Amino acid sequence: MDQSNLEQTLSGLPLAEIRFYPSLESTNDVAADWALSGAQDASLVVADQQRKGRGRLGRTWVTVPGMALAFSLVLLPTAQERAHAQTILSRFSGLGAVAVCHALRTHYHLPASIKWPNDVLVAGKKICGVLAEAQWIGSRPTAVILGIGVNIGARALPPQNVLRFPATSLQTESGISPARSLVLRHILAEILHWRSVLMAPVFMQSWQDNLAYLGEWVQLTAITQSGEPGALVAQGRLLGLDPDGALRLRTPTGQELSHRSGEIQLRPVDSFLK
Ligand code: BTN
């Protein structure tokens, strides 16, 4: 993958400028600096290797050269999106996961699903992570940096002992290892499509329809400062999502609750029976 190969493979997509880096610290950081210095909507940063890739909740994200997709797209909220920032902004983080799910399913026949809020799973293992970060002037969101990492080759995975959650790759699950730039094209096409309907009910419907554990018993844990799983916040049956992306649960006593943050796990059946 290099600048000219990327420009060729991505040609025809309505992107602004594309910047490829053989190695950088984090595509989200480079895209954030670019946004601050006036990047246009749909400007793209792609890297072969990240030396300080970041995950959600201050976690590390490993990008092995030649094996993974790591990119960040600068999205500038429209006036309409800004006017509904409270509800709509969280949808940008769902946008990445919804797009990757559709791309993996359509082009690679993989049964991808979303572990709320925005991890993408295949066969119960994580294949992709999404880190959406907003920039603000006062209470006005000026840009969203949508960072996405996808494990493509089987050697993309970090050693088992540093994994918090089982991981997998496109090659492991589909038996093929397509050109990363082609996978990127498929994902970007989906992002641009779903972004155009971000405010519409169809977007929330797709985010919800693609949720892993829908209708199952899950537990929600708090997130600690260090990114470690914290105390149990709630448990219940996963009902779906609110318009702002909050997770809706029905507790064993029949109460319906919404939670905007935390981490979910499938609740072990034996713990539920206790
Ligand atoms: C997570 O699973 O916690 C989110 C991982 C997000 C990783 C991507 S890779 C491209 C972009 N640059 C980063 O530093 N992080 C995101």
Short mmCIF file of C-alpha atoms and ligand atoms in Angstrom, two decimals:
data_model
loop_
_atom_site.label_atom_id
_atom_site.label_comp_id
_atom_site.label_asym_id
_atom_site.label_seq_id
_atom_site.Cartn_x
_atom_site.Cartn_y
_atom_site.Cartn_z
CA MET A 1 0.00 0.00 0.00
CA ASP A 2 1.32 3.44 -0.91
CA GLN A 3 0.00 6.87 -1.84
CA SER A 4 -0.44 6.16 -5.56
CA ASN A 5 -1.95 2.71 -5.07
CA LEU A 6 -4.42 4.20 -2.59
CA GLU A 7 -5.36 7.07 -4.88
CA GLN A 8 -5.96 4.61 -7.68
CA THR A 9 -8.02 2.14 -5.64
CA LEU A 10 -10.08 4.87 -3.99
CA SER A 11 -10.67 6.88 -7.16
CA GLY A 12 -14.27 7.83 -7.79
CA LEU A 13 -15.21 7.92 -4.10
CA PRO A 14 -16.29 11.41 -2.99
CA LEU A 15 -13.27 11.93 -0.71
CA ALA A 16 -11.30 15.12 -0.24
CA GLU A 17 -7.51 14.73 0.03
CA ILE A 18 -5.84 11.38 0.90
CA ARG A 19 -2.63 11.27 2.95
CA PHE A 20 -0.72 7.99 3.31
CA TYR A 21 2.04 7.47 5.90
CA PRO A 22 4.29 4.38 6.02
CA SER A 23 4.56 4.91 9.78
CA LEU A 24 3.12 7.43 12.23
CA GLU A 25 2.05 7.52 15.87
CA SER A 26 -1.74 7.54 15.41
CA THR A 27 -3.86 8.33 12.35
CA ASN A 28 -6.40 9.95 14.70
CA ASP A 29 -3.77 12.42 15.94
CA VAL A 30 -2.59 13.31 12.44
CA ALA A 31 -6.21 13.70 11.26
CA ALA A 32 -7.03 15.82 14.33
CA ASP A 33 -4.13 18.21 13.57
CA TRP A 34 -5.23 18.34 9.96
CA ALA A 35 -8.82 19.16 10.99
CA LEU A 36 -7.53 21.98 13.20
CA SER A 37 -5.59 23.40 10.27
CA GLY A 38 -8.61 23.34 7.93
CA ALA A 39 -9.05 19.83 6.47
CA GLN A 40 -12.14 19.51 4.29
CA ASP A 41 -14.96 17.06 5.00
CA ALA A 42 -13.98 13.47 4.03
CA SER A 43 -10.22 14.02 4.24
CA LEU A 44 -8.47 10.71 4.82
CA VAL A 45 -5.33 9.65 6.72
CA VAL A 46 -4.08 6.08 6.18
CA ALA A 47 -1.04 4.41 7.76
CA ASP A 48 0.75 1.13 7.23
CA GLN A 49 2.03 1.17 10.80
CA GLN A 50 1.02 3.05 13.95
CA ARG A 51 3.60 3.40 16.68
CA LYS A 52 1.12 4.72 19.24
CA GLY A 53 -2.24 3.51 18.00
CA ARG A 54 -4.99 4.36 20.47
CA GLY A 55 -8.14 2.47 21.39
CA ARG A 56 -11.18 3.58 23.33
CA LEU A 57 -10.82 4.28 27.04
CA GLY A 58 -7.10 5.05 26.77
CA ARG A 59 -6.23 1.56 25.58
CA THR A 60 -3.45 0.71 23.14
CA TRP A 61 -4.22 -0.43 19.60
CA VAL A 62 -1.54 -2.43 17.79
CA THR A 63 -1.14 -1.97 14.00
CA VAL A 64 1.32 -4.52 12.56
CA PRO A 65 2.85 -3.24 9.26
CA GLY A 66 1.46 -4.97 6.17
CA MET A 67 -1.26 -6.76 8.14
CA ALA A 68 -3.94 -4.26 9.09
CA LEU A 69 -6.00 -1.32 8.00
CA ALA A 70 -5.57 1.80 10.11
CA PHE A 71 -7.22 4.99 8.94
CA SER A 72 -9.00 8.11 10.12
CA LEU A 73 -11.59 10.08 8.24
CA VAL A 74 -12.23 13.75 9.04
CA LEU A 75 -15.97 14.42 9.08
CA LEU A 76 -17.29 17.96 9.46
CA PRO A 77 -20.77 17.95 11.03
CA THR A 78 -23.38 19.72 8.93
CA ALA A 79 -25.43 22.60 10.37
CA GLN A 80 -28.35 20.18 10.83
CA GLU A 81 -26.16 17.63 12.63
CA ARG A 82 -24.73 20.40 14.83
CA ALA A 83 -28.21 21.57 15.76
CA HIS A 84 -28.94 18.07 17.10
CA ALA A 85 -25.45 17.46 18.47
CA GLN A 86 -26.69 15.88 21.73
CA THR A 87 -28.41 13.04 19.91
CA ILE A 88 -26.50 12.84 16.67
CA LEU A 89 -22.86 13.06 17.72
CA SER A 90 -22.78 9.61 19.29
CA ARG A 91 -24.07 8.23 16.00
CA PHE A 92 -20.70 9.02 14.40
CA SER A 93 -19.11 6.29 16.53
CA GLY A 94 -21.83 3.83 15.45
CA LEU A 95 -21.27 4.93 11.85
CA GLY A 96 -17.84 3.26 11.67
CA ALA A 97 -19.10 -0.03 13.06
CA VAL A 98 -22.25 -0.09 10.90
CA ALA A 99 -20.14 0.57 7.78
CA VAL A 100 -17.56 -2.13 8.59
CA CYS A 101 -20.32 -4.67 9.33
CA HIS A 102 -22.00 -4.04 5.99
CA ALA A 103 -18.69 -4.12 4.08
CA LEU A 104 -17.57 -7.40 5.67
CA ARG A 105 -20.92 -9.00 5.06
CA THR A 106 -21.44 -7.82 1.49
CA HIS A 107 -17.94 -8.34 0.12
CA TYR A 108 -16.52 -11.16 2.27
CA HIS A 109 -19.70 -12.98 3.40
CA LEU A 110 -18.68 -12.66 7.03
CA PRO A 111 -21.42 -12.67 9.70
CA ALA A 112 -20.21 -9.46 11.35
CA SER A 113 -21.99 -7.90 14.33
CA ILE A 114 -21.46 -4.92 16.62
CA LYS A 115 -20.54 -5.29 20.26
CA TRP A 116 -21.99 -2.09 21.65
CA PRO A 117 -21.04 0.61 21.18
CA ASN A 118 -18.74 0.03 18.24
CA ASP A 119 -16.50 -3.04 18.24
CA VAL A 120 -17.05 -5.27 15.23
CA LEU A 121 -17.10 -9.01 15.92
CA VAL A 122 -16.97 -12.05 13.68
CA ALA A 123 -17.50 -15.48 15.23
CA GLY A 124 -17.61 -13.80 18.65
CA LYS A 125 -14.12 -12.30 18.22
CA LYS A 126 -13.08 -8.73 17.59
CA ILE A 127 -12.00 -7.95 14.02
CA CYS A 128 -12.27 -4.15 14.11
CA GLY A 129 -12.20 -1.28 16.59
CA VAL A 130 -13.54 2.25 16.13
CA LEU A 131 -12.40 5.40 17.89
CA ALA A 132 -14.51 8.49 17.14
CA GLU A 133 -13.21 11.74 18.63
CA ALA A 134 -14.94 15.11 18.36
CA GLN A 135 -13.43 18.59 18.27
CA TRP A 136 -15.39 21.47 19.75
CA ILE A 137 -15.41 25.23 19.85
CA GLY A 138 -17.38 25.94 23.01
CA SER A 139 -20.51 23.84 22.67
CA ARG A 140 -20.26 23.61 18.87
CA PRO A 141 -18.79 20.38 17.42
CA THR A 142 -16.47 21.38 14.59
CA ALA A 143 -15.10 18.01 13.45
CA VAL A 144 -15.32 14.31 14.15
CA ILE A 145 -12.26 12.14 13.62
CA LEU A 146 -13.49 8.66 12.79
CA GLY A 147 -10.60 6.25 13.36
CA ILE A 148 -10.94 2.63 12.32
CA GLY A 149 -8.59 -0.31 12.70
CA VAL A 150 -9.31 -3.65 10.98
CA ASN A 151 -7.29 -6.85 11.33
CA ILE A 152 -6.77 -8.11 7.77
CA GLY A 153 -3.92 -10.63 7.83
CA ALA A 154 -3.76 -13.41 10.41
CA ARG A 155 -0.53 -11.86 11.75
CA ALA A 156 -2.33 -8.60 12.56
CA LEU A 157 -3.27 -9.88 15.99
CA PRO A 158 -1.31 -8.87 19.06
CA PRO A 159 -0.03 -11.70 21.31
CA GLN A 160 -2.83 -13.52 23.18
CA ASN A 161 -1.50 -12.40 26.58
CA VAL A 162 -2.11 -8.69 25.82
CA LEU A 163 -5.60 -9.22 24.43
CA ARG A 164 -8.55 -8.20 26.60
CA PHE A 165 -11.04 -9.82 24.29
CA PRO A 166 -10.50 -12.63 21.74
CA ALA A 167 -9.46 -11.24 18.36
CA THR A 168 -9.62 -12.43 14.79
CA SER A 169 -8.79 -11.25 11.28
CA LEU A 170 -10.42 -11.17 7.87
CA GLN A 171 -7.93 -13.79 6.64
CA THR A 172 -8.64 -16.11 9.58
CA GLU A 173 -12.40 -15.92 9.05
CA SER A 174 -12.67 -15.86 5.26
CA GLY A 175 -9.54 -17.73 4.18
CA ILE A 176 -8.51 -14.86 1.91
CA SER A 177 -6.31 -11.85 2.48
CA PRO A 178 -7.50 -9.18 0.04
CA ALA A 179 -5.53 -6.02 -0.74
CA ARG A 180 -6.00 -3.67 2.18
CA SER A 181 -6.73 -0.75 -0.13
CA LEU A 182 -9.66 -2.68 -1.61
CA VAL A 183 -11.11 -3.44 1.84
CA LEU A 184 -10.66 0.25 2.61
CA ARG A 185 -12.60 1.20 -0.52
CA HIS A 186 -15.48 -1.07 0.50
CA ILE A 187 -15.58 0.38 4.03
CA LEU A 188 -15.32 4.00 2.89
CA ALA A 189 -18.16 3.52 0.39
CA GLU A 190 -20.32 2.23 3.25
CA ILE A 191 -19.28 5.08 5.57
CA LEU A 192 -20.17 7.68 2.94
CA HIS A 193 -23.52 6.02 2.32
CA TRP A 194 -24.49 5.67 6.00
CA ARG A 195 -23.20 9.15 6.78
CA SER A 196 -25.72 10.54 4.29
CA VAL A 197 -28.58 9.03 6.35
CA LEU A 198 -27.05 9.54 9.80
CA MET A 199 -30.03 11.63 10.98
CA ALA A 200 -32.66 9.24 9.64
CA PRO A 201 -34.32 6.36 11.53
CA VAL A 202 -32.84 3.90 8.99
CA PHE A 203 -29.38 4.54 10.40
CA MET A 204 -30.40 3.72 13.99
CA GLN A 205 -32.28 0.71 12.70
CA SER A 206 -29.15 -0.64 11.03
CA TRP A 207 -26.98 0.02 14.11
CA GLN A 208 -29.51 -1.81 16.24
CA ASP A 209 -30.14 -4.67 13.79
CA ASN A 210 -26.42 -5.38 13.68
CA LEU A 211 -25.95 -5.54 17.45
CA ALA A 212 -24.36 -8.66 18.89
CA TYR A 213 -26.23 -10.17 21.89
CA LEU A 214 -29.57 -8.56 20.86
CA GLY A 215 -32.29 -10.12 23.02
CA GLU A 216 -29.69 -11.89 25.18
CA TRP A 217 -28.76 -11.40 28.82
CA VAL A 218 -25.77 -9.11 29.18
CA GLN A 219 -23.96 -7.33 31.93
CA LEU A 220 -22.69 -3.78 31.73
CA THR A 221 -19.58 -2.81 33.64
CA ALA A 222 -18.27 0.68 34.35
CA ILE A 223 -15.03 1.83 32.79
CA THR A 224 -12.23 2.76 35.16
CA GLN A 225 -9.62 5.50 34.58
CA SER A 226 -7.07 2.87 33.49
CA GLY A 227 -9.49 1.33 30.98
CA GLU A 228 -9.85 -1.83 33.10
CA PRO A 229 -13.37 -3.20 33.51
CA GLY A 230 -14.86 -1.78 36.68
CA ALA A 231 -17.88 -2.42 38.84
CA LEU A 232 -21.06 -4.03 37.57
CA VAL A 233 -23.49 -1.27 36.53
CA ALA A 234 -26.47 -3.23 35.30
CA GLN A 235 -27.56 -6.51 33.91
CA GLY A 236 -30.52 -7.40 31.79
CA ARG A 237 -31.82 -8.40 28.41
CA LEU A 238 -30.43 -6.28 25.57
CA LEU A 239 -33.44 -4.54 24.03
CA GLY A 240 -31.79 -2.19 21.55
CA LEU A 241 -30.68 1.41 21.26
CA ASP A 242 -32.11 4.84 22.02
CA PRO A 243 -31.93 7.53 19.30
CA ASP A 244 -28.70 8.82 20.89
CA GLY A 245 -27.08 5.37 20.77
CA ALA A 246 -27.60 4.60 24.48
CA LEU A 247 -27.99 0.92 25.31
CA ARG A 248 -31.47 -0.20 26.40
CA LEU A 249 -31.73 -3.07 28.86
CA ARG A 250 -34.62 -4.77 30.63
CA THR A 251 -33.56 -5.81 34.09
CA PRO A 252 -34.68 -9.11 35.68
CA THR A 253 -37.31 -7.09 37.61
CA GLY A 254 -38.78 -5.80 34.35
CA GLN A 255 -37.41 -2.26 34.60
CA GLU A 256 -36.20 -0.65 31.35
CA LEU A 257 -32.96 1.28 31.66
CA SER A 258 -30.74 3.20 29.24
CA HIS A 259 -26.98 3.53 29.63
CA ARG A 260 -24.71 5.79 27.62
CA SER A 261 -21.35 4.31 28.60
CA GLY A 262 -19.73 1.16 29.85
CA GLU A 263 -18.68 -2.13 28.43
CA ILE A 264 -20.93 -5.13 27.82
CA GLN A 265 -20.33 -8.83 28.15
CA LEU A 266 -22.65 -11.74 27.56
CA ARG A 267 -23.87 -12.63 31.00
CA PRO A 268 -22.83 -16.17 31.96
CA VAL A 269 -25.97 -18.29 32.28
CA ASP A 270 -24.89 -19.73 35.65
CA SER A 271 -24.45 -16.22 37.10
CA PHE A 272 -27.97 -15.37 36.00
CA LEU A 273 -29.43 -18.42 37.69
CA LYS A 274 -27.84 -17.58 41.03
C1 BTN B 1 -10.92 0.20 20.21
O1 BTN B 1 -11.22 -0.94 19.87
O2 BTN B 1 -10.74 0.49 21.40
C2 BTN B 1 -10.77 1.24 19.15
C3 BTN B 1 -9.56 1.01 18.27
C4 BTN B 1 -9.40 2.07 17.21
C5 BTN B 1 -8.14 1.89 16.41
C6 BTN B 1 -8.04 2.84 15.25
S1 BTN B 1 -6.72 2.42 14.17
C7 BTN B 1 -6.89 3.94 13.35
C8 BTN B 1 -7.17 4.99 14.40
N1 BTN B 1 -5.94 5.52 14.97
C9 BTN B 1 -5.82 5.21 16.26
O3 BTN B 1 -4.87 5.53 16.99
N2 BTN B 1 -6.90 4.51 16.67
C10 BTN B 1 -7.84 4.31 15.60
#
